[in-house]
Short mmCIF file of C-alpha atoms and ligand atoms in Angstrom, two decimals:
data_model
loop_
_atom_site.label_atom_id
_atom_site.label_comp_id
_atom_site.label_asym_id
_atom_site.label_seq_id
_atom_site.Cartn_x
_atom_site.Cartn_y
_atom_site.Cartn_z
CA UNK I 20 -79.28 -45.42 -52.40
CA UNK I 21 -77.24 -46.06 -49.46
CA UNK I 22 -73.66 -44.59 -49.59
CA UNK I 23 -72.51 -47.66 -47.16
CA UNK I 24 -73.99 -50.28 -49.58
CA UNK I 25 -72.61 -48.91 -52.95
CA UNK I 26 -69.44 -48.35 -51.52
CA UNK I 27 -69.19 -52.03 -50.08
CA UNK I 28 -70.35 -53.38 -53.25
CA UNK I 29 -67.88 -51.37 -55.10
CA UNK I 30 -64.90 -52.04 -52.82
CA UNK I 31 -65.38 -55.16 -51.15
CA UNK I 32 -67.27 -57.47 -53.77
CA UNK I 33 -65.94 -55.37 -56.67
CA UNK I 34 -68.86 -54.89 -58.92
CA UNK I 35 -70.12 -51.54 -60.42
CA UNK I 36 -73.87 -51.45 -59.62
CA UNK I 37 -76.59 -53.14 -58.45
CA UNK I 38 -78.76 -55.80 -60.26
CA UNK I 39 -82.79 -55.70 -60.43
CA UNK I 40 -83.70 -55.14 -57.49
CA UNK I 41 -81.28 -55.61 -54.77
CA UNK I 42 -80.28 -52.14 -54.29
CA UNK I 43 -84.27 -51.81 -53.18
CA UNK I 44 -84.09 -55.19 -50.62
CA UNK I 45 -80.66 -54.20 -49.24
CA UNK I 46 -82.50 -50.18 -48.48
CA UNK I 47 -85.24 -51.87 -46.72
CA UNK I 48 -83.29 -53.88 -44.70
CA UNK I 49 -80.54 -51.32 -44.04
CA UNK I 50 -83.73 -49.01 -42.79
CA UNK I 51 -84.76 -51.91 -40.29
CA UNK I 52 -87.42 -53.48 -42.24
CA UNK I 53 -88.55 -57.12 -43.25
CA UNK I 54 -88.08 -58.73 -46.92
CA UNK I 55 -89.25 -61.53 -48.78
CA UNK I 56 -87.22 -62.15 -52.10
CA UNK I 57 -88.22 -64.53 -54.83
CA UNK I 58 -85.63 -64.60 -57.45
CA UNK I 59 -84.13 -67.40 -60.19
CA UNK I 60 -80.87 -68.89 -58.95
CA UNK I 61 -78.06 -67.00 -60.02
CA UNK I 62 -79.93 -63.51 -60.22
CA UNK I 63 -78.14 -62.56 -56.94
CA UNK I 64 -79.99 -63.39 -54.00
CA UNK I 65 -76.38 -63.68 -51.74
CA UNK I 66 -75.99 -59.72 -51.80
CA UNK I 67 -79.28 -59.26 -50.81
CA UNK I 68 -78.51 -59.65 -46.64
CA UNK I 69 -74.45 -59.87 -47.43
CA UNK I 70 -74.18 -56.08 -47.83
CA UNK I 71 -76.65 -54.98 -45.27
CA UNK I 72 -74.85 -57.52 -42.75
CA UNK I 73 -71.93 -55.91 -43.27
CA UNK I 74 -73.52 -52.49 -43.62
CA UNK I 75 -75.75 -53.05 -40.81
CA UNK I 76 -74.19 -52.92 -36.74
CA UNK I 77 -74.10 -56.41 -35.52
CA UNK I 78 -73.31 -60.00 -37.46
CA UNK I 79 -76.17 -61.16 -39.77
CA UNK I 80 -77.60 -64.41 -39.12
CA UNK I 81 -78.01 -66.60 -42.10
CA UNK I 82 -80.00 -69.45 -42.34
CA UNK I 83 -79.40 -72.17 -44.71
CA UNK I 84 -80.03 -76.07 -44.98
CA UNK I 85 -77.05 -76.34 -47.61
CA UNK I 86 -73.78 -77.26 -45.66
CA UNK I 87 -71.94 -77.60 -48.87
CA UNK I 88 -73.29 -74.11 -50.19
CA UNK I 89 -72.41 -73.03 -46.21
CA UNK I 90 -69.06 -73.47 -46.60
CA UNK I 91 -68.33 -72.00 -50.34
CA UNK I 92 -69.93 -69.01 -49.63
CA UNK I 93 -67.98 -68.36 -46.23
CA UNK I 94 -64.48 -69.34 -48.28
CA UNK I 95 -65.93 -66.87 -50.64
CA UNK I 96 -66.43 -63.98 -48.38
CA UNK I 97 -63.10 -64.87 -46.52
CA UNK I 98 -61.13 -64.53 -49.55
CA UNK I 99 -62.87 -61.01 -49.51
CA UNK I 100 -61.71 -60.17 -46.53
CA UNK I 101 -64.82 -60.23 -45.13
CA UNK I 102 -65.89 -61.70 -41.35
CA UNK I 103 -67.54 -64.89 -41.88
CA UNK I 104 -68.02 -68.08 -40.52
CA UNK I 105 -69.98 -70.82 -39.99
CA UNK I 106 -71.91 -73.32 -37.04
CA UNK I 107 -73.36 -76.78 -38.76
CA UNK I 108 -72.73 -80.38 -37.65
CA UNK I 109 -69.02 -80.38 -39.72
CA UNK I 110 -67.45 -78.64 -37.51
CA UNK I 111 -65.51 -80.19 -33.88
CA UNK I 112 -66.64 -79.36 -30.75
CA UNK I 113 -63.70 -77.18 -30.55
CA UNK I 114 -63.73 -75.45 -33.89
CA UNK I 115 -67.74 -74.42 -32.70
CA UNK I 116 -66.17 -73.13 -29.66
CA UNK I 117 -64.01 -70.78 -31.30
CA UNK I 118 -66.53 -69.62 -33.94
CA UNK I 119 -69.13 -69.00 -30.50
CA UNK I 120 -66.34 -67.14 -28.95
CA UNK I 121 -65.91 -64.69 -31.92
CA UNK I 122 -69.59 -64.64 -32.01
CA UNK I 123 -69.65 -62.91 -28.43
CA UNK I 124 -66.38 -60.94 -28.96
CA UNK I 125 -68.39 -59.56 -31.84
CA UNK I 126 -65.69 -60.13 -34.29
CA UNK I 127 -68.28 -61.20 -37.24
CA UNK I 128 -70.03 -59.99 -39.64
CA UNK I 129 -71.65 -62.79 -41.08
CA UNK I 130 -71.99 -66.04 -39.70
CA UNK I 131 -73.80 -69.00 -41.69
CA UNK I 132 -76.11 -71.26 -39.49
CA UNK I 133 -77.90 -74.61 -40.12
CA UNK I 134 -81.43 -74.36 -38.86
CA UNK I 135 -81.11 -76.99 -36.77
CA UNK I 136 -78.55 -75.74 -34.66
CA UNK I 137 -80.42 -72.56 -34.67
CA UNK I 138 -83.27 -73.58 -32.42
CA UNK I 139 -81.35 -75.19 -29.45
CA UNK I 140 -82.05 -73.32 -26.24
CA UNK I 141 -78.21 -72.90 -26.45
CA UNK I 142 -77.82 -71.32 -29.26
CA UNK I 143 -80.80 -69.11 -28.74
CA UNK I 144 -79.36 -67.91 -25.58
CA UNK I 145 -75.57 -66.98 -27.24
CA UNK I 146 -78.53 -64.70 -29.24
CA UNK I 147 -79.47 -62.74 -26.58
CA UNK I 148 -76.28 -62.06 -25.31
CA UNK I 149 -74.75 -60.57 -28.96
CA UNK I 150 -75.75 -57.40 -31.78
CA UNK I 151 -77.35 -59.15 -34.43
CA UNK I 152 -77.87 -56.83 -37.79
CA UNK I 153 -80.25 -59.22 -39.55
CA UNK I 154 -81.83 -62.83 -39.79
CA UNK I 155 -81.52 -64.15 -43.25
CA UNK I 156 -83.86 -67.41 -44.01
CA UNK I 157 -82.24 -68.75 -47.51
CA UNK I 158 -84.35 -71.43 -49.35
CA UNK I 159 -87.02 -70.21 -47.47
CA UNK I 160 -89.64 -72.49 -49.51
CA UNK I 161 -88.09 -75.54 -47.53
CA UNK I 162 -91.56 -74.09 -44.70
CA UNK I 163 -93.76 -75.36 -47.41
CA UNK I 164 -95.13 -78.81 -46.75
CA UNK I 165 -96.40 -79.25 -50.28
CA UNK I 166 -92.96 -78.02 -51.66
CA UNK I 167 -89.83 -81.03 -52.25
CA UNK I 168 -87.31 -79.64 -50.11
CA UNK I 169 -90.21 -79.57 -46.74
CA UNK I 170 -87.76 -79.33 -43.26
CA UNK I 171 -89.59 -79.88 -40.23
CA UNK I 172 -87.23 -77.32 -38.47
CA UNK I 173 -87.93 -74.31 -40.83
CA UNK I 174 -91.75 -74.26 -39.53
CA UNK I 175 -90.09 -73.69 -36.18
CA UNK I 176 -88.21 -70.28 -37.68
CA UNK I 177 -91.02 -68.09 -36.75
CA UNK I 178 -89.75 -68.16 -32.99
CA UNK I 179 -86.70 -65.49 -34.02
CA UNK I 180 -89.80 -62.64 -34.71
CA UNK I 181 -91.11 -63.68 -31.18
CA UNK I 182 -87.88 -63.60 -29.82
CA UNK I 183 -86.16 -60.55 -32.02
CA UNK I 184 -89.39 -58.33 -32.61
CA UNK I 185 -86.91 -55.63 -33.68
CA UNK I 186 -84.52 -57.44 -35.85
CA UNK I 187 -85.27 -57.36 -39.43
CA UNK I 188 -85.35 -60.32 -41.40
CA UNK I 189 -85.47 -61.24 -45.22
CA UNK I 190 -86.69 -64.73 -46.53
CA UNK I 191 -85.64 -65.84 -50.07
CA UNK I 192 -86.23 -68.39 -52.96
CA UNK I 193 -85.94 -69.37 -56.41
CA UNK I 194 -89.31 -71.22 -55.77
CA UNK I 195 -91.91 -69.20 -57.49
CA UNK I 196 -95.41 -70.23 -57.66
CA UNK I 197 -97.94 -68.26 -55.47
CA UNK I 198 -98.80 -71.13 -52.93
CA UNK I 199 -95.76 -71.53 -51.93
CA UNK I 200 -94.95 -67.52 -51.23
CA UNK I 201 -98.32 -67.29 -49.27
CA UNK I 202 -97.24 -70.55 -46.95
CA UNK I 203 -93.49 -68.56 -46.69
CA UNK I 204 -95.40 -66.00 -45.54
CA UNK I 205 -97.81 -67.23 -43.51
CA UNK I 206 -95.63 -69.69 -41.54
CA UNK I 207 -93.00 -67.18 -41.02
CA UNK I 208 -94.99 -64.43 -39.90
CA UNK I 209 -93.92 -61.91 -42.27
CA UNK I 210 -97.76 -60.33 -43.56
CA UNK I 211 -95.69 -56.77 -43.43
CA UNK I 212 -92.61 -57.57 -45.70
CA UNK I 213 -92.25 -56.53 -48.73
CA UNK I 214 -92.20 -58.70 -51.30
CA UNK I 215 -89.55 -58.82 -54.56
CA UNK I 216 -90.59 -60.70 -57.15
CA UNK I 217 -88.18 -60.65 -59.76
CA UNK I 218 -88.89 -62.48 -63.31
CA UNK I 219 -88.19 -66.14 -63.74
CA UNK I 220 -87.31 -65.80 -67.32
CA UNK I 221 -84.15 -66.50 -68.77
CA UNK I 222 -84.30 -65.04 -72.10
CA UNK I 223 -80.99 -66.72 -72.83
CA UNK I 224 -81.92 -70.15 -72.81
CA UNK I 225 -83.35 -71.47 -75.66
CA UNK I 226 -86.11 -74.22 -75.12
CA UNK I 227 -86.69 -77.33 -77.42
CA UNK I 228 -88.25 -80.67 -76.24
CA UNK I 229 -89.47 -83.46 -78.61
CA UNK I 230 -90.94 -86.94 -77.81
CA UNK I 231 -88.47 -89.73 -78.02
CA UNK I 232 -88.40 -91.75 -81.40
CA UNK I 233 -86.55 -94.70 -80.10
CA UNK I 234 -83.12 -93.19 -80.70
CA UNK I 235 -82.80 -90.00 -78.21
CA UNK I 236 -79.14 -91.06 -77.60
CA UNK I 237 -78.04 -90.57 -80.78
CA UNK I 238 -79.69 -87.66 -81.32
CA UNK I 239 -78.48 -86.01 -78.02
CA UNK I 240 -74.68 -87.12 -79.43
CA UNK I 241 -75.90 -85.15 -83.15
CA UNK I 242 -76.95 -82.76 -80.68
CA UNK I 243 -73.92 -81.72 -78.68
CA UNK I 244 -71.25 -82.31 -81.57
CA UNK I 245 -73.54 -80.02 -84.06
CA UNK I 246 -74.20 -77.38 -81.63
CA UNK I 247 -71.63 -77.67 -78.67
CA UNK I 248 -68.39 -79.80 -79.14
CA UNK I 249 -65.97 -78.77 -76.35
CA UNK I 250 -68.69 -76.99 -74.51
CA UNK I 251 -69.83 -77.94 -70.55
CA UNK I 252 -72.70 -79.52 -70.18
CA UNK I 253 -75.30 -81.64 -67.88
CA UNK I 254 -76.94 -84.35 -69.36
CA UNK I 255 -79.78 -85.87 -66.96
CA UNK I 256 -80.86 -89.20 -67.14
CA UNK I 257 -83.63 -90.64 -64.39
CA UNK I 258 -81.99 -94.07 -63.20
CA UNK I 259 -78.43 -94.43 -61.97
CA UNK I 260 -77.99 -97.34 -64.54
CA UNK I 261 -78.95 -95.30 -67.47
CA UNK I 262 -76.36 -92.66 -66.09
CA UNK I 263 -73.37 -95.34 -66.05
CA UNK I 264 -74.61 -96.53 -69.32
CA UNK I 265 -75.00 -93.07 -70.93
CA UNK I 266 -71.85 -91.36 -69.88
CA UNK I 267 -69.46 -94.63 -70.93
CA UNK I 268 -71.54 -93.98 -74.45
CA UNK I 269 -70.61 -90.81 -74.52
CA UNK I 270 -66.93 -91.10 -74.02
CA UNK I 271 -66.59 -94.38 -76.49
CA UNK I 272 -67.61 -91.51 -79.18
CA UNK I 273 -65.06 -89.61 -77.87
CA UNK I 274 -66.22 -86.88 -75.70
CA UNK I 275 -65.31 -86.59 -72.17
CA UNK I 276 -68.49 -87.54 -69.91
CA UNK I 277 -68.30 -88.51 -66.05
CA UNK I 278 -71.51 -90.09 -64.19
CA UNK I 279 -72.87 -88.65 -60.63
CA UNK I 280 -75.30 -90.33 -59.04
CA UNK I 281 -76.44 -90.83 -55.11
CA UNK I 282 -74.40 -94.49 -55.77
CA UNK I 283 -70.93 -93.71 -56.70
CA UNK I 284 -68.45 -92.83 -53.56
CA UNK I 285 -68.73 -89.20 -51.78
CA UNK I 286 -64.69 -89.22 -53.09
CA UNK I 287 -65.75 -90.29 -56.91
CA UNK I 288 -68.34 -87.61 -57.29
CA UNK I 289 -66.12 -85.31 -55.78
CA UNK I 290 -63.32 -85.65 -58.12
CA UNK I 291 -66.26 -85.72 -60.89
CA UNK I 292 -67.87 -82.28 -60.03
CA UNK I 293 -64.39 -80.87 -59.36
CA UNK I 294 -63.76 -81.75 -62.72
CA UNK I 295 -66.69 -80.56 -64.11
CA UNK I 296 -65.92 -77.25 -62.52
CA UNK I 297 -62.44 -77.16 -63.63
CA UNK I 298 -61.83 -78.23 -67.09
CA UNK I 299 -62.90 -76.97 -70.09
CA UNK I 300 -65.85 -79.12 -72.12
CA UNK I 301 -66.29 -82.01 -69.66
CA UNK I 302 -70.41 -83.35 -69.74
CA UNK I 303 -71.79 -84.54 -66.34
CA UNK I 304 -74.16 -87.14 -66.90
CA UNK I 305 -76.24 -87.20 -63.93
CA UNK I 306 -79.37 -88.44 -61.73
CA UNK I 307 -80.88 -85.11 -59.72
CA UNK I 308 -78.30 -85.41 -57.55
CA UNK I 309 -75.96 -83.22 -59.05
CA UNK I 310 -76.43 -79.86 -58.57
CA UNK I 311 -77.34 -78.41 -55.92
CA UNK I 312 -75.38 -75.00 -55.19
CA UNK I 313 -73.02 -75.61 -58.38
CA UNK I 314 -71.81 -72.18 -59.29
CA UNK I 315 -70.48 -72.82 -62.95
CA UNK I 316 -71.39 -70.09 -65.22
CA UNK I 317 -70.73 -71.24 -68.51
CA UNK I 318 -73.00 -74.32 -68.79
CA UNK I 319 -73.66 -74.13 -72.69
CA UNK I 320 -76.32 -77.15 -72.52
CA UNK I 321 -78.88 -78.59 -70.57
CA UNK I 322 -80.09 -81.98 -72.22
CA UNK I 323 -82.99 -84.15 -70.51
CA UNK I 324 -83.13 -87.89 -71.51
CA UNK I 325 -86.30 -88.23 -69.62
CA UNK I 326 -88.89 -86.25 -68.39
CA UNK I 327 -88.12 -84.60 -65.02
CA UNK I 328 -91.74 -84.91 -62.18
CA UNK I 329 -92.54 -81.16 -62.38
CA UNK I 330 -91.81 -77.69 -64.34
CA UNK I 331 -89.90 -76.84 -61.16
CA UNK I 332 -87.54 -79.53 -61.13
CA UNK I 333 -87.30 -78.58 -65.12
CA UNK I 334 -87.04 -75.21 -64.59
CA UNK I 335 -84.42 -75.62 -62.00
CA UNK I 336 -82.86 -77.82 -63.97
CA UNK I 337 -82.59 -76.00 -66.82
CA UNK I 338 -81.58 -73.23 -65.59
CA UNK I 339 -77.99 -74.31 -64.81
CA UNK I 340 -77.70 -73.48 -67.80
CA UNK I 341 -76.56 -70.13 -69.15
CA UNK I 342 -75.79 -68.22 -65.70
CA UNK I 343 -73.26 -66.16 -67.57
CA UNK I 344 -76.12 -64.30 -70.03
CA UNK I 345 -74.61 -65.85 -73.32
CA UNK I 346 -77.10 -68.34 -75.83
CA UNK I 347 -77.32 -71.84 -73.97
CA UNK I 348 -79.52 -74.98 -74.70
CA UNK I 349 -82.21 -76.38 -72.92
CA UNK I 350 -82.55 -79.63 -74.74
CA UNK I 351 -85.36 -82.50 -74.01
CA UNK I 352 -86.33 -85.94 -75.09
CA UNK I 353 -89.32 -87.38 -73.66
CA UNK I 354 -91.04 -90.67 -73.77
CA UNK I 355 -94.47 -91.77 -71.80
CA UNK I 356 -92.53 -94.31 -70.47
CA UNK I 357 -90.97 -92.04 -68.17
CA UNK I 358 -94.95 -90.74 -67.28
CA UNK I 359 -95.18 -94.53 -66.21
CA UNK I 360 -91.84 -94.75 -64.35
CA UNK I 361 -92.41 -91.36 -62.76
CA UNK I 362 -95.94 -91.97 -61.52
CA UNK I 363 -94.74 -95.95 -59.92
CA UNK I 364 -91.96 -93.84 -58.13
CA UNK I 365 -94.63 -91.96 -56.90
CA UNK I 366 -97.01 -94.57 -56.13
CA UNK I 367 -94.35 -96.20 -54.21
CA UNK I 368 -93.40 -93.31 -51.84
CA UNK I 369 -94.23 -92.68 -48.16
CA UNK I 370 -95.72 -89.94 -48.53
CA UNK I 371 -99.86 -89.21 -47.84
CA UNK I 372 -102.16 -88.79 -50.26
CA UNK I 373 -102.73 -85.65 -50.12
CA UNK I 374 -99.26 -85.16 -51.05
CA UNK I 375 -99.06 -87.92 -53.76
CA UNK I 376 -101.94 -86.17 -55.46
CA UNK I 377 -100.00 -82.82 -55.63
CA UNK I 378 -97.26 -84.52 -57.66
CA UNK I 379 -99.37 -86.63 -59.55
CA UNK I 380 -100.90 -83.07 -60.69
CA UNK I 381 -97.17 -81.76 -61.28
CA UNK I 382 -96.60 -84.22 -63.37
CA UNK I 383 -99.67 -83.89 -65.91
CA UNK I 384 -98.38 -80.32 -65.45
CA UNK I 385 -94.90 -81.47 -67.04
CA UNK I 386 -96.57 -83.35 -69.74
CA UNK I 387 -98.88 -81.00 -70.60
CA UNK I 388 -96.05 -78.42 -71.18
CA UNK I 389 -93.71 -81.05 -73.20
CA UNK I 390 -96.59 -81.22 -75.37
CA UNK I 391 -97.17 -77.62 -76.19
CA UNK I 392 -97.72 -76.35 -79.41
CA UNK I 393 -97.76 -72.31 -78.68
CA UNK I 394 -94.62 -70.91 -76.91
CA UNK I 395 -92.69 -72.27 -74.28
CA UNK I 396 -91.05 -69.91 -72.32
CA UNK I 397 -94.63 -68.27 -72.46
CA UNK I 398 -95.80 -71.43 -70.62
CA UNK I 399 -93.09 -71.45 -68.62
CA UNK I 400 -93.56 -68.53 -67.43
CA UNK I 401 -97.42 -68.75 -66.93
CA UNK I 402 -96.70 -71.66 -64.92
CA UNK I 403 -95.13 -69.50 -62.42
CA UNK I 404 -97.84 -66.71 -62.48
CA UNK I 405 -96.11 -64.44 -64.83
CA UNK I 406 -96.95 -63.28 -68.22
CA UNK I 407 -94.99 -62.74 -71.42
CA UNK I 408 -97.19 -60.50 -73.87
CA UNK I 409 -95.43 -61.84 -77.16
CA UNK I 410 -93.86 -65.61 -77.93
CA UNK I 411 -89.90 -65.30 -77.17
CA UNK I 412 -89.11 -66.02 -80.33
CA UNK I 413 -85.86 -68.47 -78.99
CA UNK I 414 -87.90 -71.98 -78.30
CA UNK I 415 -88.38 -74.43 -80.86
CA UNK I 416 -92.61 -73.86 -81.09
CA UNK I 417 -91.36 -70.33 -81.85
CA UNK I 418 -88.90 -71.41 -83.82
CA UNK I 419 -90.30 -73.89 -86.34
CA UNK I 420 -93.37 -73.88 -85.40
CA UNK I 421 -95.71 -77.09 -84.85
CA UNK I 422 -98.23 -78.39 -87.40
CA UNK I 423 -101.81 -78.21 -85.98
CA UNK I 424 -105.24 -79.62 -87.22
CA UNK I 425 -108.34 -80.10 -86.20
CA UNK I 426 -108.86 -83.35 -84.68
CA UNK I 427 -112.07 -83.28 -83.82
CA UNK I 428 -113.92 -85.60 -86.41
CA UNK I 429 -110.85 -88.07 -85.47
CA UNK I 430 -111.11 -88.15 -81.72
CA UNK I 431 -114.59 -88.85 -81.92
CA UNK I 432 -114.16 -91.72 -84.23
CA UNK I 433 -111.64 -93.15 -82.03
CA UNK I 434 -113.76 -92.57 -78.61
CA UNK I 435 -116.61 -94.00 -79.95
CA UNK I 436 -114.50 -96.97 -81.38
CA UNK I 437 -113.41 -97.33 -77.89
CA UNK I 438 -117.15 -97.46 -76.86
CA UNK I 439 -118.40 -99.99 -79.22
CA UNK I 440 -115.37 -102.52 -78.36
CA UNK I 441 -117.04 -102.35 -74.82
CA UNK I 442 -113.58 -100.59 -73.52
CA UNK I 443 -111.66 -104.23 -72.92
CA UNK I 444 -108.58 -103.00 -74.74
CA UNK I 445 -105.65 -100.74 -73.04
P1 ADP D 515 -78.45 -66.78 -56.21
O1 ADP D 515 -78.13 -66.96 -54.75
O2 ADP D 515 -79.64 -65.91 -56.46
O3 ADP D 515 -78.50 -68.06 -56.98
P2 ADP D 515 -75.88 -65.53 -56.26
O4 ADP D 515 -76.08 -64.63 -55.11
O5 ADP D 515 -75.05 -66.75 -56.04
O6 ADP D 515 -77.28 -65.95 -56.87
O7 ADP D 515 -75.30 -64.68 -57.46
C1 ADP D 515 -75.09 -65.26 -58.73
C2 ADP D 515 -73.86 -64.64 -59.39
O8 ADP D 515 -74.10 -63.29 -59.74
C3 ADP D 515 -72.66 -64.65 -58.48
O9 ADP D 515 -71.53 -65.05 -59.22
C4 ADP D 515 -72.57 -63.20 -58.01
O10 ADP D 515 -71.27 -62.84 -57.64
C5 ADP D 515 -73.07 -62.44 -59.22
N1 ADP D 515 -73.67 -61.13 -58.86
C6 ADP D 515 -74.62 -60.90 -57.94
N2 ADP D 515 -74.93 -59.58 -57.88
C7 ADP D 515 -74.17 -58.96 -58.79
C8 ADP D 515 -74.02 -57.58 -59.21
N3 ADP D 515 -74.73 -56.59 -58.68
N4 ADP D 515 -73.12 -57.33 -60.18
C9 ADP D 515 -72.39 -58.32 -60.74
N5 ADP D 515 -72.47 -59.62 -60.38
C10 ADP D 515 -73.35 -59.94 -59.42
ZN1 ZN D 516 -91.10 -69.22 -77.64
#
C-alpha cells in the first residue's frame, strides 16, 4: 500500500486502516488509473478519491448533484484541516470568485462541483489552465436513463476523458444492479476501469415484512415500544397526510415523532432533521423525502407503513438503518392497496412508456419479494446479482419460518370457478 495514503488516513482522517476495498481503488488511482466503485451507502465511498486527491499533485475534481451533501462534506474536510471547497448555484457571484481564484493559485485540494456548472465553456477553460489530480463522478448512476435519479447533464460527463485523456477518474454508486453499471460504463467511457464491487449486504439489519391486517399502526407502536423505546428511528409512510396523521399518533402515545414531507416549510423540516440528528430517540415520520445524504449512524429502526415502488428504494431505505454495525430493524407492513396507489402514481406520470413499464416491473419485483417465503436477505441480495450460499439466519422467513402447502388442487378449483362464471366478477 501506499505510504502517502496510510499515513493521510492515519493522520488526517484519523482512522487505523482501510475498509474492503478502498485501499485497492485509492492504489489505482494514486498509480494514474480509472475506477468504477459500486458500494452500499455508508461503506465508505468518500475516501475513495478524498485520499488520492490529497495524495495525488493537483486538486481533485468532484462531481456531485447533492448541494446539501456538497456542503457537509466540505465543512467536514475543513474541520480536518483539509483544502476544500465548493462551486454550485448557493454561492454569490463573489464568493465563486474567490473559490476560482484559489482554484488557479492552486491552493486546493479538493474542490466539490455541481455538474452543471461543470460543463460551461467557462469553467472548462479555468480546467485547462490548473493541476487537476483526479475527476471524481459521485452518484454516478444519475447517467442511467432507466435509473430514478436520470440528470440530463451527467450524459454530458464523458467530455472530461476527451478533454483530460490523462487524468484519472473514478465513478461511484450505491446503485447495484448490472444494467445500470454497464450504462455507467458505457456512457462514461470507462470500458478500461476497474470495477469494485463490494457486497450489498448488511448482515446487521434484520428483515421482517408482513401484509397489513387492518391495524399496522398499532402494531408498528407494539413494535417500537417492545423492541426500541428511546431508540431513533424513520418511520415511512407514502402520502404527506398519512405522515401528519401518523407522527401526531405517535406522540399522543407519548413518543416523540416529527413529520417531513416535500409540504412542510424548508425552515420546519430543517429544525425537524436537525432534531432528528441531535437528540437522543426522536422518530421521523416521513414521505421519501427525507433522507437523502443523512449521516446518522445509530438508526435502530426502519419501519415501512406501505410498500415502497422498488427493492431499491427499499433497500435504500432500509439501509439507513444500522450504519454503525450494531442489530437494527428493518420493519414492513404492506397492503395491496398500496400496489393500487403505487401503480395510479405511475399511471399518472410523464414519463414514456418505455419507462412506465420498467417501474411497473419494479414494482411486481417489490411484491414478489414482500411475499417471500424462503430468505430475504437471500432475495435481496439476488436481486442485486449477488449470491448468499446459506439463509442469514436474521430475517423473519429465517426466523419463524412460513407455513407452506401445496395449493395446487385449490388454484385450479378457483381458476376454473373463475372460468365457469364467464370471468364478470373482479
Ligand atoms: P458512503 O459515501 O459510501 O455512503 P461515507 O464515505 O460517507 O460512505 O462513509 C461512511 C462512514 O464510514 C463515514 O462516517 C466515514 O467516516 C466512515 N469510514 C469510511 N472509511 C472508514 C475507515 N477506513 N475506517 C473507519 N471509518 C471509515
Ligand atoms: Zn434470512
Amino acid at each position: 500500500m501506499n505510504d502517502a495514503a496510510l499515513q493521510t488516513l492515519n493522520t488526517t482522517f484519523g482512522y487505523t486502516e482501510f475498509r474492503g476495498s478502498q485501499a485497492a481503488i485509492i492504489q489505482r488511482l494514486i498509480e494514474g488509473n480509472d475506477a468504477v466503485v459500486l458500494m452500499p451507502t455508508g461503506g465508505g465511498k468518500s475516501l475513495c478519491y478524498q485520499i488520492p486527491s490529497i495524495v495525488r499533485d493537483g486538486v481533485g475534481i468532484v462531481i456531485s448533484p447533492l448541494i446539501a451533501l456538497m456542503h457537509d462534506q466540505v465543512s467536514a474536510l475543513q474541520q480536518l484541516g483539509v483544502k476544500a471547497a465548493y462551486l454550485n448555484s448557493s454561492l454569490g457571484a463573489a464568493e465563486a470568485t474567490e473559490v476560482e481564484n484559489r482554484l488557479l493559485a492552486g491552493q486546493l485540494d479538493l474542490l466539490y462541483v455541481a455538474p452543471e456548472r461543470l460543463m460551461t465553456p467557462g469553467f472548462l477553460g479555468l480546467l485547462e489552465q490548473i493541476d487537476i489530480a483526479l475527476f471524481a463522478i459521485d452518484e454516478a448512476h444519475c447517467v442511467s436513463q432507466w435509473g430514478h435519479d436520470f440528470r440530463p447533464e451527467y450524459i454530458q460527463l464523458s467530455i472530461l476523458h476527451e478533454r483530460f485523456p490523462q487524468i484519472p477518474r473514478i465513478a461511484l454508486t450505491a446503485t447495484a444492479d448490472e444494467p445500470t453499471r454497464k450504462e455507467i460504463i458505457a456512457r462514461l467511457d470507462l470500458s478500461s476501469a476497474q470495477q469494485f464491487v463490494a457486497s450489498f449486504d448488511r448482515p446487521n439489519i434484520c428483515y421482517r415484512i408482513a401484509q397489513n391486517p387492518g391495524n399496522a399502526r398499532d402494531a408498528l407502536l407494539r413494535f417500537i415500544l417492545n423492541e426500541h423505546e428511546h431508540d431513533a428511528g424513520i418511520v415511512y409512510c407514502l402520502s404527506r397526510n398519512k405522515v401528519e396523521q401518523t407522527a401526531e399518533w405517535l406522540c399522543s402515545k407519548g413518543l416523540t415523532a416529527l413529520p417531513y414531507h416535500a409540504g412542510l416549510s424548508a425552515d420546519l423540516r430543517r429544525k425537524h432533521q436537525q432534531r432528528f440528528l441531535m437528540e437522543e430517540g426522536v422518530i421521523i415520520v416521513a414521505t421519501i423525502a427525507f433522507g437523502m445524504g443523512i449521516d446518522k449512524p445509530d438508526v435502530r429502526f426502519v419501519a415501512h407503513l406501505n410498500m415502497p415502488k422498488s427493492i431499491e428504494a427499499y433497500y435504500q431505505e432500509t439501509g439507513r438503518a444500522g450504519r454503525d454495525g450494531l442489530p437494527a430493524d428493518a420493519w414492513m407492513m404492506y397492503g395491496l392497496q398500496d400496489v393500487i396507489k403505487l401503480k395510479q402514481m405511475m399511471d399518472g406520470s410523464e414519463a414514456d412508456e418505455k419507462h412506465k413499464r420498467s417501474e411497473q416491473h419494479k414494482l411486481q419485483s417489490m411484491l414478489g419479494f414482500c411475499e417471500l417465503t424462503s430468505c430475504r436477505r437471500q432475495g435481496l441480495l439476488r436481486y442485486f446479482g449477488e449470491q448468499l450460499d446459506q439463509p442469514c439466519g436474521n430475517c423473519d422467513t429465517c426466523l419463524s419460518p412460513v407455513e407452506t402447502w401445496d395449493a395446487t388442487v385449490v388454484a385450479q378449483k378457483a381458476l376454473s370457478a373463475v372460468h365457469r362464471t364467464g370471468q364478470r366478477f373482479g
